[in-house]
Short mmCIF file of C-alpha atoms in Angstrom, two decimals:
data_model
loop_
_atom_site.label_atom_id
_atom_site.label_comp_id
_atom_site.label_asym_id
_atom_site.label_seq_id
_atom_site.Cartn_x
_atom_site.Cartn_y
_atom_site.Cartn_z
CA UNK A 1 62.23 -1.41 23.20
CA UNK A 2 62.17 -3.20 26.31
CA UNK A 3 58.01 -1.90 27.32
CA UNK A 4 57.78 -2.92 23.54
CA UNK A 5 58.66 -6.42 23.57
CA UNK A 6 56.97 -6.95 26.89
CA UNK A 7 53.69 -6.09 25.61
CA UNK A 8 54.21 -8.49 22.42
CA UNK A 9 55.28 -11.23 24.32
CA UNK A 10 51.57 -10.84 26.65
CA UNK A 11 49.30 -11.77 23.31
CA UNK A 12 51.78 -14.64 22.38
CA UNK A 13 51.60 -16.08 26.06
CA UNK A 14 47.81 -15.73 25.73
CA UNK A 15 47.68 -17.78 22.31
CA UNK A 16 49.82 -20.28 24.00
CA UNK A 17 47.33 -20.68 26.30
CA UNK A 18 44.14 -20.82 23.99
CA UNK A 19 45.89 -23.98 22.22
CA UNK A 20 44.93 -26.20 24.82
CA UNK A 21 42.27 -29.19 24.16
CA UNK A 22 39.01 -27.70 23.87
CA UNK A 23 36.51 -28.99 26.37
CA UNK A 24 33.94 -31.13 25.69
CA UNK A 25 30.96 -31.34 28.28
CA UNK A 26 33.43 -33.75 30.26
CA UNK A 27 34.03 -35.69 27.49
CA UNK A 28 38.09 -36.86 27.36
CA UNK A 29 39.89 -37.59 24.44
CA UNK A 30 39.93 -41.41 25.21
CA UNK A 31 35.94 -41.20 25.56
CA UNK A 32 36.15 -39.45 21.58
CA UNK A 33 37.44 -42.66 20.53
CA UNK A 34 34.70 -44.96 21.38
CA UNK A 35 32.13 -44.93 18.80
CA UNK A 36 29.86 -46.12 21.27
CA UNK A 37 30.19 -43.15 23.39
CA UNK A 38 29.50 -40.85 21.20
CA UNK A 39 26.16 -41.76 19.63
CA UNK A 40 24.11 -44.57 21.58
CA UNK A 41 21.99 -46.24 19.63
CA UNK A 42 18.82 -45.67 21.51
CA UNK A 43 15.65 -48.45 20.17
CA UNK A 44 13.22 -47.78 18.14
CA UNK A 45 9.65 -46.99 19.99
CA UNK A 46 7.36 -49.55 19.81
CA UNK A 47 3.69 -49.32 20.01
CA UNK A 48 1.03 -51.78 20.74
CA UNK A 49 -2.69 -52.41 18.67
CA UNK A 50 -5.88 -52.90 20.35
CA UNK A 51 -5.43 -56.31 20.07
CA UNK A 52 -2.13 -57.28 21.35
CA UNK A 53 0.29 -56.77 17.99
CA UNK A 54 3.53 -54.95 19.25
CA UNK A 55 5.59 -53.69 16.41
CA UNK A 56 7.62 -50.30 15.63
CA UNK A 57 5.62 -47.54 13.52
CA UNK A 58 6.18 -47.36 9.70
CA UNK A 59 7.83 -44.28 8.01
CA UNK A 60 5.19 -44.42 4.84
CA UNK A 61 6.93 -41.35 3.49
CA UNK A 62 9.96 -43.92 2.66
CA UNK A 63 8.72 -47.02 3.20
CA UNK A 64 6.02 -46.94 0.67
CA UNK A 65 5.20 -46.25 -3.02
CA UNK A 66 2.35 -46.36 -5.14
CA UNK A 67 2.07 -47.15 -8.44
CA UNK A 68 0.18 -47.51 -11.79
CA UNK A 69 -2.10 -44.86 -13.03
CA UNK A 70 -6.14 -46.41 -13.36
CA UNK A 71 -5.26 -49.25 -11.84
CA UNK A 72 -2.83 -48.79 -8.71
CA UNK A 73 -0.70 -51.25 -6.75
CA UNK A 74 1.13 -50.02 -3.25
CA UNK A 75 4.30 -51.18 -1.88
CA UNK A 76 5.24 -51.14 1.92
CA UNK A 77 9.12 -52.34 2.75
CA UNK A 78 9.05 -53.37 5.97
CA UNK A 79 12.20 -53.04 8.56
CA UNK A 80 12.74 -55.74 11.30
CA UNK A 81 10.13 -55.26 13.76
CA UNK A 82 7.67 -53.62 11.89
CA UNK A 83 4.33 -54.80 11.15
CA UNK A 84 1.86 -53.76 7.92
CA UNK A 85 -2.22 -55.13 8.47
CA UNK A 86 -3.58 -54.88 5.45
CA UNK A 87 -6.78 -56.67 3.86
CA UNK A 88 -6.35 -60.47 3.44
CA UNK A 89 -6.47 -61.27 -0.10
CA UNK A 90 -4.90 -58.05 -1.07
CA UNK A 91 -1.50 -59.49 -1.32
CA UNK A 92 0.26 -59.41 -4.72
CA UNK A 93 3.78 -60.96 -3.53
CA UNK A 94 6.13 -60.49 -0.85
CA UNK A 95 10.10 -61.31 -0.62
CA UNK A 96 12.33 -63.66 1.43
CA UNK A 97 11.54 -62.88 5.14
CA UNK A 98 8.40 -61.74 5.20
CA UNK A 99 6.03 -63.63 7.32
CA UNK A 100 2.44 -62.91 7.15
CA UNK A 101 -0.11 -63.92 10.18
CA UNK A 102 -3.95 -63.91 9.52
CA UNK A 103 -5.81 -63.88 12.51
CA UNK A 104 -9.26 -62.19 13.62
CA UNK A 105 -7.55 -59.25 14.57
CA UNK A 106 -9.34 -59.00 18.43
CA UNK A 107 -11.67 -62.70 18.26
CA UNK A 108 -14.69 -63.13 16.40
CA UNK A 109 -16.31 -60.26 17.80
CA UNK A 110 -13.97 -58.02 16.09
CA UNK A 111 -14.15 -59.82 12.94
CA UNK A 112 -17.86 -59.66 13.02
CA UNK A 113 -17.48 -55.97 13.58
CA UNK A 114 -14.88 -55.53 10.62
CA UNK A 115 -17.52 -57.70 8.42
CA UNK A 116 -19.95 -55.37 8.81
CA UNK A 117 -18.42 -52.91 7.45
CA UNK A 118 -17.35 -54.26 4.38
CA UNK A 119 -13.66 -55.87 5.14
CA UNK A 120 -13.36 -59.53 5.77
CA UNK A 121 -13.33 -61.49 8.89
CA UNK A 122 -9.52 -62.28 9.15
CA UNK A 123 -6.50 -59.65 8.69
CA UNK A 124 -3.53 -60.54 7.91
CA UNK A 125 -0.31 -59.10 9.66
CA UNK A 126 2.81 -58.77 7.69
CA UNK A 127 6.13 -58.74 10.11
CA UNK A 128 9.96 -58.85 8.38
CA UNK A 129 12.35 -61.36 10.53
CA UNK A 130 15.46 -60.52 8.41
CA UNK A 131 18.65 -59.43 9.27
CA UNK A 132 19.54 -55.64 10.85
CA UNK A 133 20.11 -53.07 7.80
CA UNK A 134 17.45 -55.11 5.54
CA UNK A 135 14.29 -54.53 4.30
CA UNK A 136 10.93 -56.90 2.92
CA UNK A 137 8.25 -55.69 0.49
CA UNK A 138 5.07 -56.05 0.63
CA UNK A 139 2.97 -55.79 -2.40
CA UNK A 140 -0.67 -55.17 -2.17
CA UNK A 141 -3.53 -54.77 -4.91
CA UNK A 142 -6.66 -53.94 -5.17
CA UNK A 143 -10.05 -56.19 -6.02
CA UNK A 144 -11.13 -53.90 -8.81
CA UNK A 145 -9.48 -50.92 -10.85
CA UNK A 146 -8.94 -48.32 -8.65
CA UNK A 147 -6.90 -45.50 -6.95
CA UNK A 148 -5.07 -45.79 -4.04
CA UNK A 149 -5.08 -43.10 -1.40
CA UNK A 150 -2.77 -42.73 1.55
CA UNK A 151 -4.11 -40.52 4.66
CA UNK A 152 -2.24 -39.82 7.84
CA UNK A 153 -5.04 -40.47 11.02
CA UNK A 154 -3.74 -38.17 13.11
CA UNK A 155 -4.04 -34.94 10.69
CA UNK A 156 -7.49 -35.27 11.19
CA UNK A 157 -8.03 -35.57 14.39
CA UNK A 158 -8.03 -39.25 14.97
CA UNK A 159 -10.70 -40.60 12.87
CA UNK A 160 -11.86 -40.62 9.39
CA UNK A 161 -15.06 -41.86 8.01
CA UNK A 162 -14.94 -43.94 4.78
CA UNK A 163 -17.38 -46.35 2.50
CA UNK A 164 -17.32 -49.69 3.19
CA UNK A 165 -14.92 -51.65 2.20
CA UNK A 166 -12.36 -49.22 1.12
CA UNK A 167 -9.62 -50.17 3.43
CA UNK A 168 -6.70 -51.61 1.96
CA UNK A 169 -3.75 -51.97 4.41
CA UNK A 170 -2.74 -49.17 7.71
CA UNK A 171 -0.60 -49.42 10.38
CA UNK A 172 -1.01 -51.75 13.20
CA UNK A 173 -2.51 -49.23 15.64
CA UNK A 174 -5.33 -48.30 13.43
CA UNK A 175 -8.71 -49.86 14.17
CA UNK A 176 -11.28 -50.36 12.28
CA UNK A 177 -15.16 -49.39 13.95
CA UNK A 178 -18.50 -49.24 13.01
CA UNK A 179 -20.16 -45.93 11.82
CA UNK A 180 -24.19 -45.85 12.39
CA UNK A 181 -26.13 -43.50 10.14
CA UNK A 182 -28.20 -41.05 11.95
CA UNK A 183 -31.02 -41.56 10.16
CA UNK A 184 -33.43 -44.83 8.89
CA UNK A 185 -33.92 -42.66 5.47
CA UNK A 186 -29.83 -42.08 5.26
CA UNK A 187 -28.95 -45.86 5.47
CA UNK A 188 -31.80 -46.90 3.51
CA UNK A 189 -31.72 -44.63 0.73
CA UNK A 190 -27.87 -42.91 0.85
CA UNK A 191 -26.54 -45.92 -1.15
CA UNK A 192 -23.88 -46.86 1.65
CA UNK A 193 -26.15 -48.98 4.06
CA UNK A 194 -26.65 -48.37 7.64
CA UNK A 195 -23.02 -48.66 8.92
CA UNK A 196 -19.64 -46.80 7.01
CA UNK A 197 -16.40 -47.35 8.42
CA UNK A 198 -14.38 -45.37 10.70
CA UNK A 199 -11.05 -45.69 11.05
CA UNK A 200 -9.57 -44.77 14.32
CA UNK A 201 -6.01 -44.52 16.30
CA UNK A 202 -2.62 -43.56 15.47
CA UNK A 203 -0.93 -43.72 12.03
CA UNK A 204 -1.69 -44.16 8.13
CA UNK A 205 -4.78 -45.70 6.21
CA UNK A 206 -4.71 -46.81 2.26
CA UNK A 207 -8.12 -47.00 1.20
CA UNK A 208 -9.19 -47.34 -2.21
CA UNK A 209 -11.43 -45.24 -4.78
CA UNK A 210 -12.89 -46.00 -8.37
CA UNK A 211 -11.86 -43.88 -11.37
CA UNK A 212 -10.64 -40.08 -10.71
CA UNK A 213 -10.48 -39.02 -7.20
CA UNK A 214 -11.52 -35.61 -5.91
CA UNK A 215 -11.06 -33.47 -2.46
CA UNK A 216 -12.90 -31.15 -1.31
CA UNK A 217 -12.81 -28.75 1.69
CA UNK A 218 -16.34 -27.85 2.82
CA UNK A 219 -16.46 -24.59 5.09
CA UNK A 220 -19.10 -24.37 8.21
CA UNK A 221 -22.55 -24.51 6.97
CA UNK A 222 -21.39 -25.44 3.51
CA UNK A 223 -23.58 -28.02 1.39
CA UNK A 224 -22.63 -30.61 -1.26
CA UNK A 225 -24.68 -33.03 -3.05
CA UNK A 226 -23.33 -36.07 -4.02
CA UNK A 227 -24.61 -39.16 -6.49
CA UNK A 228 -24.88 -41.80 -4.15
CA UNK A 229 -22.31 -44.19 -4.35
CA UNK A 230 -19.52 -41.50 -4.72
CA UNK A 231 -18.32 -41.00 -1.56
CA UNK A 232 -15.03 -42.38 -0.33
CA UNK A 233 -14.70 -40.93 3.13
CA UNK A 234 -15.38 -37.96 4.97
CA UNK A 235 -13.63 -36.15 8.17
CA UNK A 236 -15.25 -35.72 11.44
CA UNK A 237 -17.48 -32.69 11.63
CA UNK A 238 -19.14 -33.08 8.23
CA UNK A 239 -22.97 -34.23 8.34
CA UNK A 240 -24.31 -36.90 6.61
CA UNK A 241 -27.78 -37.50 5.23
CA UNK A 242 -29.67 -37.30 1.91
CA UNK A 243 -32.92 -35.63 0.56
CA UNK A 244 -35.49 -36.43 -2.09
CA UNK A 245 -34.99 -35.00 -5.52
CA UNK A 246 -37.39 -32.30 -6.70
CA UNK A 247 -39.29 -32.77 -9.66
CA UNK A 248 -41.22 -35.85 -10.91
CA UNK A 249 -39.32 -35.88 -14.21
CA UNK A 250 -35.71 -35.28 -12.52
CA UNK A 251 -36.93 -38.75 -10.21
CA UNK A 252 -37.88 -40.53 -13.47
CA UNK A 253 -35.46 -40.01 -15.98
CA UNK A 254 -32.75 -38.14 -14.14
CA UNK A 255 -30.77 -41.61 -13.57
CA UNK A 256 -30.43 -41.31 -10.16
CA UNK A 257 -33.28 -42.95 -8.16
CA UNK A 258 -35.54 -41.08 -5.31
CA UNK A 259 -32.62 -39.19 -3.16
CA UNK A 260 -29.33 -37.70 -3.15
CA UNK A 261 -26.82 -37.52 -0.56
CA UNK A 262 -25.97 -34.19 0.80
CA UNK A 263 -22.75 -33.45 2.96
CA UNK A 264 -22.44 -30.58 5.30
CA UNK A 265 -19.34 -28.63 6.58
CA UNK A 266 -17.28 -28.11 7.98
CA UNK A 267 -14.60 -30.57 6.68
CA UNK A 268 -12.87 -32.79 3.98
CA UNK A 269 -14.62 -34.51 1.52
CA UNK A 270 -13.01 -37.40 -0.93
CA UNK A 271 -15.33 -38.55 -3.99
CA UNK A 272 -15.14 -41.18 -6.55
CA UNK A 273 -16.06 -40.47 -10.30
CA UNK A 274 -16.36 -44.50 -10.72
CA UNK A 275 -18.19 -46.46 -8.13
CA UNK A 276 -17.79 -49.72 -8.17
CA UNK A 277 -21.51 -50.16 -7.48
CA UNK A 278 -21.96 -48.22 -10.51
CA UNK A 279 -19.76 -50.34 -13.15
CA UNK A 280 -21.18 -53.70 -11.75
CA UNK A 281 -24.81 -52.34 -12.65
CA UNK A 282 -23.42 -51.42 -16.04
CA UNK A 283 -22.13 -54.95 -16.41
CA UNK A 284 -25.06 -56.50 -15.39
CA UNK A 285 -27.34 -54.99 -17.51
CA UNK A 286 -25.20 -55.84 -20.59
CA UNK A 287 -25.15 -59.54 -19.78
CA UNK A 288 -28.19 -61.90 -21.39
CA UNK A 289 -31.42 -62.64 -19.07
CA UNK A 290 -30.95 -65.89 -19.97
CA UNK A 291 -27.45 -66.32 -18.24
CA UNK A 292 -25.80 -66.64 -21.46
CA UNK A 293 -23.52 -64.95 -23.94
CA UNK A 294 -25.51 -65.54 -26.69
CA UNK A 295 -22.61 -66.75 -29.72
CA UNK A 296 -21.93 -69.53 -31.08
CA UNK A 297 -18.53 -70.66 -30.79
CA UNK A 298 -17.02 -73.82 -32.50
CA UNK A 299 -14.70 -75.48 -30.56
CA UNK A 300 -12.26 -77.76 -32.57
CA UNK A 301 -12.73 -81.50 -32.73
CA UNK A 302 -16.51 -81.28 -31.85
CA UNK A 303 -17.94 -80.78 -34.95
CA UNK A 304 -20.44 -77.79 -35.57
CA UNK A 305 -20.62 -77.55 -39.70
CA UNK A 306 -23.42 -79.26 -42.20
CA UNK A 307 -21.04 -80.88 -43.66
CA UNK A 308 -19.15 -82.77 -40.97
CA UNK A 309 -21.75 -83.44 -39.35
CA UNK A 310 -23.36 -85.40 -42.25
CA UNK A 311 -20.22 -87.14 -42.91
CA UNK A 312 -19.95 -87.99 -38.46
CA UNK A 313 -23.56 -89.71 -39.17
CA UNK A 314 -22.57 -91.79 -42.05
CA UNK A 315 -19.31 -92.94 -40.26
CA UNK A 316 -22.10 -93.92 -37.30
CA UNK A 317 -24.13 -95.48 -39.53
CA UNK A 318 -20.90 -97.69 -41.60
CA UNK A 319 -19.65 -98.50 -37.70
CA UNK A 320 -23.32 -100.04 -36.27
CA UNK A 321 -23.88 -101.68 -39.92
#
């Protein structure tokens, strides 16, 4: 009994001892207590644009939502020290706290740059000054009925090549450059002009596209001929350039002029099934030569029947008698 109860009382003396405070990485129990020592708040990084504009990056995945189906609007809240550039003009509202700066984005050279490509001279800067734990939105539209579509920069290798004019808003760090056309007979003929736009840097791009949008992944050596008109943007590594059509017939009543565009892989393609190019022509060939609509609308109080107006040149007549 006694060897017994001496080995029993071992175990117990070692559970004793295992009840003590666990150890924390030389954290004590008055150090627990402090909220502030056990998570510090560390800041939020905060990157700087090519021309100055310091803000933190945007979390589009939370941040931002886009909307409608045809005809899409996107909306960006913005935390305290965050900054949106988007398009000026494109602005459909924005809430208490919001403050938006327009400015050339770099000086005049820059804007020049941007102009050429399709985007206006000034951009406009949207910043949130509200309290910690809020939020501003940011409502942007588009200048005709189109899609919306969000890409990530960095995904593809820094750079993506679009139409001009198709940027709506990106983050701050994104710049916008000029893309030359290897060729005279691409800019002249492709139906996008001599310079596209690249967008450059670090973060997310919406850019906008008419009617349905398509993607489509182009392996190495892999050929696609487009309409011109219907590209919205292109990755780097795909080749650019356009050939005549064959066949006098398909050049005079095929609809689609001399040449076609042609895109070579390897890469991403995006397409447009509604150019805006394309419904402006269709508008413009509906209206009158003469500048007019062509009807004859009464407007009330003028006069415009037989009979009124026989009766307006008797009154006349009674008044000068």
């Amino acid at each position: 009994p006694k060897i017994l109860a001496s080995s029993l009382r071992r175990p117990l003396a070692g559970l004793r001892s295992s009840k003590k405070s666990p150890s924390f990485s030389g954290v004590t129990r008055a150090n627990m207590m402090k909220p502030s020592s056990l998570s510090s708040s560390s800041p939020a990084v905060q990157t700087t644009s090519s021309d100055g504009v310091v803000g933190t990056p945007i979390n589009f995945d939370i941040n931002s939502k886009i909307e409608g189906n045809e005809s899409q609007i996107v909306t960006v809240a913005l935390e305290p020290g965050q900054v949106l550039r988007a398009e000026s003009g494109a602005m459909m509202y924005m809430t208490d706290g919001v403050e938006m700066n327009t400015t050339t984005g770099g000086g005049m050279s820059a804007g020049f740059q941007r102009m050429l490509t399709g985007q206006n001279v000034f951009i406009s800067d949207y910043s949130y000054n509200g309290p910690d734990n809020t939020k501003g939105m940011v409502c942007l539209g588009t200048s005709f009925p189109a899609k919306i579509l969000r890409l990530n920069v960095d995904e593809y290798g820094g750079k993506i090549v679009c139409q001009k004019g198709a940027l709506l808003c990106a983050s701050h760090t994104v710049d916008i450059q000029m893309e030359f056309t290897k060729k005279f007979s691409t800019g002249f003929f492709g139906g996008e002009g001599f310079v596209l736009q690249a967008l450059t840097g670090e973060g997310d791009v919406f850019v906008t596209a008419g009617g349905t949008l398509i993607k489509r992944e182009l392996e190495d050596g892999e050929e696609l001929r487009i309409s011109s008109g219907c590209l919205v943007g292109f990755t780097e590594g795909v080749d650019y350039d356009v050939e005549m059509i064959k066949g006098y017939k398909n050049v005079l009543f095929g609809g689609e002029g001399l040449f076609i565009t042609t895109l070579k892989g390897p890469g991403l393609v995006w397409l447009q099934g509604q150019p805006p190019q394309r419904m402006i022509s269709e508008i413009a060939r509906r209206v009158p030569s003469g500048g007019g609509l062509g009807l004859a609308v009464p407007i009330g109080g003028m006069g415009g029947g037989g009979e009124s107006g026989e009766g307006g040149g008797d009154g006349s007549s009674e008044t000068q008698n």
